[in-house]
Tab-separated table of N, CA and C and ligand atoms in Angstrom:
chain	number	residue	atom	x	y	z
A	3	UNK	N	0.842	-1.194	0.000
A	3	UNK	CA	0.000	0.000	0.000
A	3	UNK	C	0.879	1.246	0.000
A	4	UNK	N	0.459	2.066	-1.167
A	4	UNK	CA	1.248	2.874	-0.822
A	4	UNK	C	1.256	4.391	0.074
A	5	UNK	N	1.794	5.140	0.643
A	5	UNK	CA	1.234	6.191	1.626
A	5	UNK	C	0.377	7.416	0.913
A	6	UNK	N	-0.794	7.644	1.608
A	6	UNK	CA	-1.369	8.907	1.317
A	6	UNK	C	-0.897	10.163	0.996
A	7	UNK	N	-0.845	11.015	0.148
A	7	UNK	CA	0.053	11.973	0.302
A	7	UNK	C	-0.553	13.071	1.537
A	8	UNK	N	-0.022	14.054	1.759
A	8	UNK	CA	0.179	14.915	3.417
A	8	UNK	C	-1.537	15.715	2.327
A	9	UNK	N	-1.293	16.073	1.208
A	9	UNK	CA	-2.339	17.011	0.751
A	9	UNK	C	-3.205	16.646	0.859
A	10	UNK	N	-3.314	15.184	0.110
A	10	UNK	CA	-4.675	14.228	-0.345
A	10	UNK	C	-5.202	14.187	1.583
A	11	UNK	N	-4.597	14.091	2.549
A	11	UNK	CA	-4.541	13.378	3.752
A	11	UNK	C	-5.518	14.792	4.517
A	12	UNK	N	-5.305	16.022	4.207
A	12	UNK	CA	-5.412	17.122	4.299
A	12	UNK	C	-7.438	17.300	3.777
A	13	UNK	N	-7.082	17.150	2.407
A	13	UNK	CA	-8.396	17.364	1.497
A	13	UNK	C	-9.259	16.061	2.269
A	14	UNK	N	-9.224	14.887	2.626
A	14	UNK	CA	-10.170	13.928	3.291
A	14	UNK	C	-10.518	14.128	4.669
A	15	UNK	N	-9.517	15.007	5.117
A	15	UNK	CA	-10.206	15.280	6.877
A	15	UNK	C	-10.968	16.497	7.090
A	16	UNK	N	-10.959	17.257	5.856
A	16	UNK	CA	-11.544	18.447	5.835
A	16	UNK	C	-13.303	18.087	5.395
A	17	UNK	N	-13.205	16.460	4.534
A	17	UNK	CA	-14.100	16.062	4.246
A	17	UNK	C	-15.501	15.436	4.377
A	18	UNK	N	-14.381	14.753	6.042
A	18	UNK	CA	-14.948	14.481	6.907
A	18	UNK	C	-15.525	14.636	8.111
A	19	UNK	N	-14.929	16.355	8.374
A	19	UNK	CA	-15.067	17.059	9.773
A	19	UNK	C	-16.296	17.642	8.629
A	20	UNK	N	-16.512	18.087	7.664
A	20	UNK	CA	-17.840	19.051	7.426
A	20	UNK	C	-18.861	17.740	7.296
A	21	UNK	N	-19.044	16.591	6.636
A	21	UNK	CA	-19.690	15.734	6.994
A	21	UNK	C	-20.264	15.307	8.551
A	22	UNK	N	-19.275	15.740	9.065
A	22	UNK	CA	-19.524	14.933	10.329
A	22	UNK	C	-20.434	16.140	11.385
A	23	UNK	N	-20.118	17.256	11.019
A	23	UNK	CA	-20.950	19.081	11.431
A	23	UNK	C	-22.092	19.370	11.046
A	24	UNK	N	-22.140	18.835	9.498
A	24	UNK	CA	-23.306	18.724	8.593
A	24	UNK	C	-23.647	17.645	7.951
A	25	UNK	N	-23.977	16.835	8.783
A	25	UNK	CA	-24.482	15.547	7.948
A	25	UNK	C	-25.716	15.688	7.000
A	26	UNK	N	-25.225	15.066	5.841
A	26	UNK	CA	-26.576	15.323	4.599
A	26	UNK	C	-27.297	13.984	4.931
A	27	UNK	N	-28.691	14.397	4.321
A	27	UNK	CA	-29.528	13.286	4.380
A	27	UNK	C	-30.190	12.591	6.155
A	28	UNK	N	-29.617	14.084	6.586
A	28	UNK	CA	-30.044	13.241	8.406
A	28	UNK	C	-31.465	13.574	8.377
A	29	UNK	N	-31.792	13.081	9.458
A	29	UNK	CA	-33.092	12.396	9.971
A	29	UNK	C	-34.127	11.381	8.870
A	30	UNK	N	-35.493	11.492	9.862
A	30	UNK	CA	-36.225	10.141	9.509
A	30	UNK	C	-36.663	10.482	7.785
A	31	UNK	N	-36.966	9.648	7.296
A	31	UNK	CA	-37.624	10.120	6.032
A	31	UNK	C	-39.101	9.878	5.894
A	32	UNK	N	-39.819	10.038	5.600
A	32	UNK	CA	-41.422	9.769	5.323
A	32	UNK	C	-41.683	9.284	4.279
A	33	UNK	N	-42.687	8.415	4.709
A	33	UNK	CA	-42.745	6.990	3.810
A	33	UNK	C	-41.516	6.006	3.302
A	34	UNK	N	-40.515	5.980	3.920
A	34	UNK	CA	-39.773	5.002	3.666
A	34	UNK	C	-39.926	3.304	3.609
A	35	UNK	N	-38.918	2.933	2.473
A	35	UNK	CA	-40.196	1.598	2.437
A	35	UNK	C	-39.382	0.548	3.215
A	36	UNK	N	-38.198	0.351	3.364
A	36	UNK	CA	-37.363	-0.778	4.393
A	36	UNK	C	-36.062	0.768	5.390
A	37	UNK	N	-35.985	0.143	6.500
A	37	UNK	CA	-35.454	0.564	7.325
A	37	UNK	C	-34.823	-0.380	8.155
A	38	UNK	N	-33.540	-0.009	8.369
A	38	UNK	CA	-32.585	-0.980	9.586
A	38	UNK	C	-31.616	-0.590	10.345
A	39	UNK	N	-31.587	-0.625	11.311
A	39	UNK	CA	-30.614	-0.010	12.108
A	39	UNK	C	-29.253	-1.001	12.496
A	40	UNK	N	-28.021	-0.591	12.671
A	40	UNK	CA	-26.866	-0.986	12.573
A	40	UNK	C	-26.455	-0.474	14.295
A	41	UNK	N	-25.252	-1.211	14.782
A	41	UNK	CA	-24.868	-0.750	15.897
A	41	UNK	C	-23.485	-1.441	15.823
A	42	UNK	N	-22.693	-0.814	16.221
A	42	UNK	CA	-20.673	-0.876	16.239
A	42	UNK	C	-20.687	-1.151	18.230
A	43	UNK	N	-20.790	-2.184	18.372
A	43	UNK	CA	-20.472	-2.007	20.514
A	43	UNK	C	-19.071	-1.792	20.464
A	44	UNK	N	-18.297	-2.102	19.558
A	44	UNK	CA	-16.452	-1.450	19.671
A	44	UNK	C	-16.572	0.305	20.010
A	45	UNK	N	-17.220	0.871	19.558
A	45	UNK	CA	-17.473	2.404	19.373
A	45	UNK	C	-18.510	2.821	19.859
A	46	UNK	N	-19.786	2.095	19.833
A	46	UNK	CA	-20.710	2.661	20.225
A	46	UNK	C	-21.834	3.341	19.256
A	47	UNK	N	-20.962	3.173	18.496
A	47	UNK	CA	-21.703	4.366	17.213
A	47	UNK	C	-23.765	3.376	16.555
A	48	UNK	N	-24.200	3.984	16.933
A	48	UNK	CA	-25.783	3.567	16.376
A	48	UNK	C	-25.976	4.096	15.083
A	49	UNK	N	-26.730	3.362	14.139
A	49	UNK	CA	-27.388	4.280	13.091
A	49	UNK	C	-28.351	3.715	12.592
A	50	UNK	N	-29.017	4.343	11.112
A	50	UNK	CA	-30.568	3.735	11.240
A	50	UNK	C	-30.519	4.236	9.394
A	51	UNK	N	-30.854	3.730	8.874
A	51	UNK	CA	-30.899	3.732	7.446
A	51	UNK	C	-32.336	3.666	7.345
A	52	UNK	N	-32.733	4.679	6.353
A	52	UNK	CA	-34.349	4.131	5.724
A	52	UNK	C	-34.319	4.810	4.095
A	53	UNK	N	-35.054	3.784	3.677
A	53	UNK	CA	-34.602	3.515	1.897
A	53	UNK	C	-36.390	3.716	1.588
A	54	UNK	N	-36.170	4.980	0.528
A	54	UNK	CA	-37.397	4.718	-0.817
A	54	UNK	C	-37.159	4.339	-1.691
A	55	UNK	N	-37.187	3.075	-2.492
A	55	UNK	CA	-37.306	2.837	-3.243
A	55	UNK	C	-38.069	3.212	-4.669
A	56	UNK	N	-37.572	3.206	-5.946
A	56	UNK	CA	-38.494	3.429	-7.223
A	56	UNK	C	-38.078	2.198	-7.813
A	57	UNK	N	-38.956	1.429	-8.183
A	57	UNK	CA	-38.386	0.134	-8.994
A	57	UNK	C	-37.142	-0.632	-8.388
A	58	UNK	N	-36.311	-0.748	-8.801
A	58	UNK	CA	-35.107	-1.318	-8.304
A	58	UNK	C	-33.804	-0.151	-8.214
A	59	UNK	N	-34.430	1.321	-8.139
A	59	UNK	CA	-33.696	2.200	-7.705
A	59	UNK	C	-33.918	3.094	-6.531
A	60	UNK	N	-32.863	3.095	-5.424
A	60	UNK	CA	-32.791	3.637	-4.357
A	60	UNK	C	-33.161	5.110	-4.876
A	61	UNK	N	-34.028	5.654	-4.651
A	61	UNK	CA	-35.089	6.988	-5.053
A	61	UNK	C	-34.587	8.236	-3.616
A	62	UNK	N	-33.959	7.766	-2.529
A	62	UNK	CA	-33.789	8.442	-1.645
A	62	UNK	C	-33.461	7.426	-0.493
A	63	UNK	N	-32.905	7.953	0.369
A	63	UNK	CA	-32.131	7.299	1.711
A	63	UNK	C	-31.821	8.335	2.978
A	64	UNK	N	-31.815	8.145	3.970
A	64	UNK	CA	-31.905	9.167	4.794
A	64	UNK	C	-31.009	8.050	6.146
A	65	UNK	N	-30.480	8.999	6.775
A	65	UNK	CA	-29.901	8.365	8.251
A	65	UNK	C	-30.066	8.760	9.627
A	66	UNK	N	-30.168	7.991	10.359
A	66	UNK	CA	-30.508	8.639	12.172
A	66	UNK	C	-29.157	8.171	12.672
A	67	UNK	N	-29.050	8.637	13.830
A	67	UNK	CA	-28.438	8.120	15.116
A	67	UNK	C	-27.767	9.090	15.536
A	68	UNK	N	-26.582	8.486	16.089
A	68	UNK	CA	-25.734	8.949	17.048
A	68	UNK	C	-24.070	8.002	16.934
A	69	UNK	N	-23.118	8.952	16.378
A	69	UNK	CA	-21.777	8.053	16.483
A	69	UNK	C	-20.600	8.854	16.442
A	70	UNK	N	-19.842	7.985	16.394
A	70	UNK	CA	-18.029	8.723	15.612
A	70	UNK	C	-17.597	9.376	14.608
A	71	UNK	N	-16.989	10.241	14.459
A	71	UNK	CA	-17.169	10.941	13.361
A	71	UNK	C	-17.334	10.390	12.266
A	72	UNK	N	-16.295	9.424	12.084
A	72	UNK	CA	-16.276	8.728	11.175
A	72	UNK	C	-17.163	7.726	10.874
A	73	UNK	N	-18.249	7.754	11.715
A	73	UNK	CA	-19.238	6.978	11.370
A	73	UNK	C	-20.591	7.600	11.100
A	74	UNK	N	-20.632	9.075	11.676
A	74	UNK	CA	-21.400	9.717	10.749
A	74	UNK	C	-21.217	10.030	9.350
A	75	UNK	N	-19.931	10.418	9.740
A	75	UNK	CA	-19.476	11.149	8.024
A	75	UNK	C	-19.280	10.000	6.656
A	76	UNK	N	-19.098	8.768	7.488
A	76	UNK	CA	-19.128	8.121	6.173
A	76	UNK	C	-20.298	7.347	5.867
A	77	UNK	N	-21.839	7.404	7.119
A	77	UNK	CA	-23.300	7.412	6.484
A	77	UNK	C	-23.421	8.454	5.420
A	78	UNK	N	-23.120	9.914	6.044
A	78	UNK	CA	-23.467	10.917	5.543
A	78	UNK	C	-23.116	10.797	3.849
A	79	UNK	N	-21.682	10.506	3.395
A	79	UNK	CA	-21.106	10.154	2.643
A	79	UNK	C	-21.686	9.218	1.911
A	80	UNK	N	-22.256	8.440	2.359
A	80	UNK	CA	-23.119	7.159	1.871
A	80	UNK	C	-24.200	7.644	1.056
A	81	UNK	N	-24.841	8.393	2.169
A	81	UNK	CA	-26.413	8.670	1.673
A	81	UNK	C	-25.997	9.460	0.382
A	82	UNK	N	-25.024	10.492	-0.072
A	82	UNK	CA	-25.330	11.218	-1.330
A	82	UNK	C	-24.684	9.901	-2.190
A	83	UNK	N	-23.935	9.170	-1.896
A	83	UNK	CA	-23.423	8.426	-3.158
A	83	UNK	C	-24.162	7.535	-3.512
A	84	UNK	N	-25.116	6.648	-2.856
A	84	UNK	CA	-25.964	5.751	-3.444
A	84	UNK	C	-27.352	6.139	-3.510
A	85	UNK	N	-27.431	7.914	-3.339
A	85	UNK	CA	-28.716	7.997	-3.797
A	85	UNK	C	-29.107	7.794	-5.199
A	86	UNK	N	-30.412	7.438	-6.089
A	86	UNK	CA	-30.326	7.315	-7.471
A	86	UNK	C	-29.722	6.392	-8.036
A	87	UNK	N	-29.118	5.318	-7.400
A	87	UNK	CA	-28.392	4.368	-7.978
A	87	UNK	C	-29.310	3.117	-7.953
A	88	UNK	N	-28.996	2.159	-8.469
A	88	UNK	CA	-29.964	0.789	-8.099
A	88	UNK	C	-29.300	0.143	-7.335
A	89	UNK	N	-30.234	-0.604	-6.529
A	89	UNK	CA	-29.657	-1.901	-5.380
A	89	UNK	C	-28.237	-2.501	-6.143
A	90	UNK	N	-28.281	-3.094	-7.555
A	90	UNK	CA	-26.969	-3.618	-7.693
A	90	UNK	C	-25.906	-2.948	-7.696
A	91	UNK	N	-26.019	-1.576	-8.010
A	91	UNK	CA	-24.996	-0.519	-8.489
A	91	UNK	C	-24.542	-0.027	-6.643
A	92	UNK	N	-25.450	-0.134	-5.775
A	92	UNK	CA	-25.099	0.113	-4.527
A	92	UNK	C	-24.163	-1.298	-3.594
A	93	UNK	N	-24.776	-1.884	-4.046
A	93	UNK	CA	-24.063	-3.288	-3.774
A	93	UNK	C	-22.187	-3.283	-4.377
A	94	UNK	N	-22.064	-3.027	-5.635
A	94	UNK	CA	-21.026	-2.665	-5.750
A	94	UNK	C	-20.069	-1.867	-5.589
A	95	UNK	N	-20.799	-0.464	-5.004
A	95	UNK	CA	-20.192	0.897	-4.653
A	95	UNK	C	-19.680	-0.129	-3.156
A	96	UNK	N	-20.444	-0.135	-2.326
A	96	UNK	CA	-20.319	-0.817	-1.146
A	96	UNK	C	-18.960	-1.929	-1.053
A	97	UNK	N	-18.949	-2.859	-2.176
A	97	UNK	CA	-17.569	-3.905	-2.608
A	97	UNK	C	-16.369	-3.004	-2.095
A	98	UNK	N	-16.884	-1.981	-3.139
A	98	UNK	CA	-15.454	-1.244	-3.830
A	98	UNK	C	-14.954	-0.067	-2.272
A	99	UNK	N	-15.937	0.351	-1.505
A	99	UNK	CA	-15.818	0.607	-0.708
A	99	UNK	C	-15.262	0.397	0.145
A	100	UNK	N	-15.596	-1.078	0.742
A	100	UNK	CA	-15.284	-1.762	1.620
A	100	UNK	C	-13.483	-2.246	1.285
A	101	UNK	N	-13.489	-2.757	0.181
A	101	UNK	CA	-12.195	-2.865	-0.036
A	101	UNK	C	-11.018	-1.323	-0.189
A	102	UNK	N	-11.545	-0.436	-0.157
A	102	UNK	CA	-10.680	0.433	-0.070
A	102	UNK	C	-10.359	0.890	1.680
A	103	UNK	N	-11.286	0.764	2.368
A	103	UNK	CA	-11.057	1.296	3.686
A	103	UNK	C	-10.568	0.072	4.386
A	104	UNK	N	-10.351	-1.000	3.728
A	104	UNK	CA	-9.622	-2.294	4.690
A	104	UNK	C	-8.597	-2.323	4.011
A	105	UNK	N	-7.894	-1.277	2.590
A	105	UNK	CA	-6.415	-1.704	2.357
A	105	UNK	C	-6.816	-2.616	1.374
A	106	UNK	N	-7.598	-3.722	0.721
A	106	UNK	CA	-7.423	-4.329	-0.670
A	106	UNK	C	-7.605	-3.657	-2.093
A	107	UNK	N	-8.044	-2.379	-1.637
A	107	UNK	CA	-7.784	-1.879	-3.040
A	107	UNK	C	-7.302	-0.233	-3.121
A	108	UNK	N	-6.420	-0.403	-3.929
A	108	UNK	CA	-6.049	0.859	-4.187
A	108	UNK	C	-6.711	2.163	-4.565
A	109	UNK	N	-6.381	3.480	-3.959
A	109	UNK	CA	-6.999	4.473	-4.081
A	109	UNK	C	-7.910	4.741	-5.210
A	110	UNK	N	-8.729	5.399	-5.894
A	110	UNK	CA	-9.022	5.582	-7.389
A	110	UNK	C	-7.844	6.307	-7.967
A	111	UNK	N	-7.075	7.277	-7.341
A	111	UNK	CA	-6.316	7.971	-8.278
A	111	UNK	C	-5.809	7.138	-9.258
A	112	UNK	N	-5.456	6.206	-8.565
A	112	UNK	CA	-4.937	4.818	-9.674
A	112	UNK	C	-5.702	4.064	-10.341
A	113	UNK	N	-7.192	3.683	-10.486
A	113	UNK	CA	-7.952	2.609	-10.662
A	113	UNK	C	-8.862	3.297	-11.523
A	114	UNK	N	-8.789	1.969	-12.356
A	114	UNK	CA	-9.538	2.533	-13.856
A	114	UNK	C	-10.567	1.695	-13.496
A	115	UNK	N	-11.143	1.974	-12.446
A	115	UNK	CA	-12.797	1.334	-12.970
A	115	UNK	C	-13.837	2.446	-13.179
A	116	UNK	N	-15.020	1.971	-13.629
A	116	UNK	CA	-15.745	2.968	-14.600
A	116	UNK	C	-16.631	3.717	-13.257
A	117	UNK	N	-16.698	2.842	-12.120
A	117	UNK	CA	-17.745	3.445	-11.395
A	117	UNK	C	-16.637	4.857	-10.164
A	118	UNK	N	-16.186	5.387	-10.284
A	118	UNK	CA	-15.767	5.936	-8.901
A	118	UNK	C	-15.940	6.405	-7.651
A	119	UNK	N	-15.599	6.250	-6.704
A	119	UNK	CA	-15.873	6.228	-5.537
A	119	UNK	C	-16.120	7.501	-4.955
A	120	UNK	N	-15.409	8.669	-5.793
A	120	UNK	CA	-15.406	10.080	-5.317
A	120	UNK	C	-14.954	10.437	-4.171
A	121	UNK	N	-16.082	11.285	-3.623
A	121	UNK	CA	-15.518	11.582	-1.895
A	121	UNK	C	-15.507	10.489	-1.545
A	122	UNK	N	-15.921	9.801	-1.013
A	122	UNK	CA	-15.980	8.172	-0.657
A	122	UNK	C	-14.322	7.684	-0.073
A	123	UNK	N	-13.359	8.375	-0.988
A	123	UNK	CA	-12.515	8.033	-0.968
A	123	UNK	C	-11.638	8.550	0.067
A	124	UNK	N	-12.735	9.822	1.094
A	124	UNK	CA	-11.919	10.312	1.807
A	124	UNK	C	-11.693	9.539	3.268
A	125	UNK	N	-12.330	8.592	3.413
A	125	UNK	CA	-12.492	7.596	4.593
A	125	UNK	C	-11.149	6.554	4.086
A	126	UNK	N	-10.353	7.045	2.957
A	126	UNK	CA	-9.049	5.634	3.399
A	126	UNK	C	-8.563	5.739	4.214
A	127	UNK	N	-8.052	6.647	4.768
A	127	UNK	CA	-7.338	6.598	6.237
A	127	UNK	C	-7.966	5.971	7.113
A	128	UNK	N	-9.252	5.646	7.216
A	128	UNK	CA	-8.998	4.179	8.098
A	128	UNK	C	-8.522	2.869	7.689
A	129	UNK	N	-8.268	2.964	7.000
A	129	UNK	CA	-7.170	1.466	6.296
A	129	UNK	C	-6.094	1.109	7.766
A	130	UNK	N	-5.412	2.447	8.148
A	130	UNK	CA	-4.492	2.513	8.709
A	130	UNK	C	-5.118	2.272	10.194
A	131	UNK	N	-6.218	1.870	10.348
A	131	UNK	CA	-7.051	1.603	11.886
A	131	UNK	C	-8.109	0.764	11.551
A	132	UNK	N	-7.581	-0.483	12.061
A	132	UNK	CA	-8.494	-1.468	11.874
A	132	UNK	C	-9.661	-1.253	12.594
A	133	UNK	N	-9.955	-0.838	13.681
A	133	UNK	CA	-10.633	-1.259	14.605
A	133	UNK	C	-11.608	0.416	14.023
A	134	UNK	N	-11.006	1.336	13.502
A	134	UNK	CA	-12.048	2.213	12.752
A	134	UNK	C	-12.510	1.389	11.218
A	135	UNK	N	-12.608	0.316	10.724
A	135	UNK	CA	-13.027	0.161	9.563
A	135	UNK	C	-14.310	-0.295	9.937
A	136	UNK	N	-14.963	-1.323	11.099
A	136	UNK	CA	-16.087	-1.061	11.511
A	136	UNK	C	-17.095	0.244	11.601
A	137	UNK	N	-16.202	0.885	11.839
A	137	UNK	CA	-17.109	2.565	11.983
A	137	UNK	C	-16.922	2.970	10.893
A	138	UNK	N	-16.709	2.667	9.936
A	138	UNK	CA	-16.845	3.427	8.192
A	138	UNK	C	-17.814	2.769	7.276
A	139	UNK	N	-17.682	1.226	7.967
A	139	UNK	CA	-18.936	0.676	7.333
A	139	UNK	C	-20.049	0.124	7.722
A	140	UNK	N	-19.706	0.621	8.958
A	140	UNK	CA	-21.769	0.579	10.004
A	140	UNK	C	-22.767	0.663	9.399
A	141	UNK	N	-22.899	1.412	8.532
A	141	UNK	CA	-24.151	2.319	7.636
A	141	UNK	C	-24.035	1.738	6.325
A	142	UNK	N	-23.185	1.325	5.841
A	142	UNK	CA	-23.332	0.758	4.680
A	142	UNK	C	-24.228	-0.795	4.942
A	143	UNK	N	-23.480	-1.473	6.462
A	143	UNK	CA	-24.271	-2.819	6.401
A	143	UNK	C	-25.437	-2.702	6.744
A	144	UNK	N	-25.916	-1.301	7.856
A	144	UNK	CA	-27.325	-1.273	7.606
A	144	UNK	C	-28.210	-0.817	6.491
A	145	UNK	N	-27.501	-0.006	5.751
A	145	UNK	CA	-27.771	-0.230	4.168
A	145	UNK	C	-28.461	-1.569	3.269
A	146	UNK	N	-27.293	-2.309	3.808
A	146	UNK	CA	-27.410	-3.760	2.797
A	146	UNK	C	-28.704	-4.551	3.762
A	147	UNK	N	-28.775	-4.451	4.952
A	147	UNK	CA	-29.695	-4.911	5.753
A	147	UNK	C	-31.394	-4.482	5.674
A	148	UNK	N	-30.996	-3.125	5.343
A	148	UNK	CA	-32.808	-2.455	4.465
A	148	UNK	C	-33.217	-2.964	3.512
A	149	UNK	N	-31.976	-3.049	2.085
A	149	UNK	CA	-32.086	-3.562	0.968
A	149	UNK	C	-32.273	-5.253	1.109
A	150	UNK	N	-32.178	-5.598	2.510
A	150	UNK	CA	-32.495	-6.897	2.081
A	150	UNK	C	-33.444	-7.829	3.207
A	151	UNK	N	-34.164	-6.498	3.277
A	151	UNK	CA	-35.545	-6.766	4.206
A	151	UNK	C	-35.120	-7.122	5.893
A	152	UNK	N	-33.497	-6.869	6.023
A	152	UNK	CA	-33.075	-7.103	7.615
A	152	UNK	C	-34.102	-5.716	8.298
A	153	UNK	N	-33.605	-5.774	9.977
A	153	UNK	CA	-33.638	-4.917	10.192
A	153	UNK	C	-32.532	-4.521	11.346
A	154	UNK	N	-31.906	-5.574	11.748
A	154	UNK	CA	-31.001	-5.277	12.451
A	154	UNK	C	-29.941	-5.696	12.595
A	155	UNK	N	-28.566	-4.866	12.388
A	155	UNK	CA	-27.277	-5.636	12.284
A	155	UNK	C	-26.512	-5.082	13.467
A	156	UNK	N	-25.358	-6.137	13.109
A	156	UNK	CA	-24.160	-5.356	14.587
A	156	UNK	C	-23.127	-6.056	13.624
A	157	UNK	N	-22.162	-5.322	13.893
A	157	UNK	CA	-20.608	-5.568	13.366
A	157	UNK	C	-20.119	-6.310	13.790
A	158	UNK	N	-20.386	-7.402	15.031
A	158	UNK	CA	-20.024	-7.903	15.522
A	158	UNK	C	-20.060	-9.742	14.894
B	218	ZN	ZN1	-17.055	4.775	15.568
């Protein structure tokens, strides 16, 4: 893996402290059609996903709780990137996700895949903290847990 640069390292914490001040997409949503809440007991961090669906496209998503920065900011983060997308296309953002904040895949600056991760990408620095990669992807598994009629997960 190779090291973050000091700038790039700079531009992602700036990314994540306004995420985490101003979280987009907070509170409940109305009429939401699956909802699930997630909980990290390493951190503490709670959250609560609720999904409208249009057809087989996530039409809107919204988040509750209470957590770590980094576990707001990378719901928050969540909610604009898989809004408008379809369940499969979120399913894969989520892959590609997940493998970047645990260290198996390399940044996008380098990676020619067609979908990109964008801001998304500002949560690699937990690569470098295992025990924060739970708290980056709290919200994504209660994500996958709405989308798949759960309603309640733990990282555990
Ligand atoms: Zn946390």
């Amino acid at each position: 893996m190779s090291p973050i640069p000091d700038d790039l390292r700079q531009l992602y914490q700036e990314v994540i402290l306004d995420h985490y001040k101003r979280p987009r997409n907070f509170g409940p949503l109305q009429g939401a059609h699956h909802t699930a809440e997630g909980y990290n007991p390493l951190c503490g961090d709670q959250v609560k996903v609720s999904v409208k669906l249009d057809g087989d496209r996530v039409a809107d998503l919204h988040f509750e709780g209470a957590g770590c920065a980094i576990s707001t900011a990378s719901a928050s983060l969540m909610t604009e990137a898989v809004k408008g997308k379809t369940v499969a296309e979120a399913e894969e953002l989520f892959r590609k996700f997940h493998g970047l904040v645990s260290g198996k895949e390399r940044a996008a600056a380098t990676a020619t895949d067609d979908q990109d991760l964008g801001k998304l990408e500002a949560l690699i620095g937990v690569r470098d903290f295992p025990v924060r990669i739970k708290c980056a992807t709290l919200a994504w598994h209660a994500l996958r847990a709405a989308l798949h009629g759960g309603d309640q997960v733990t990282t555990e």
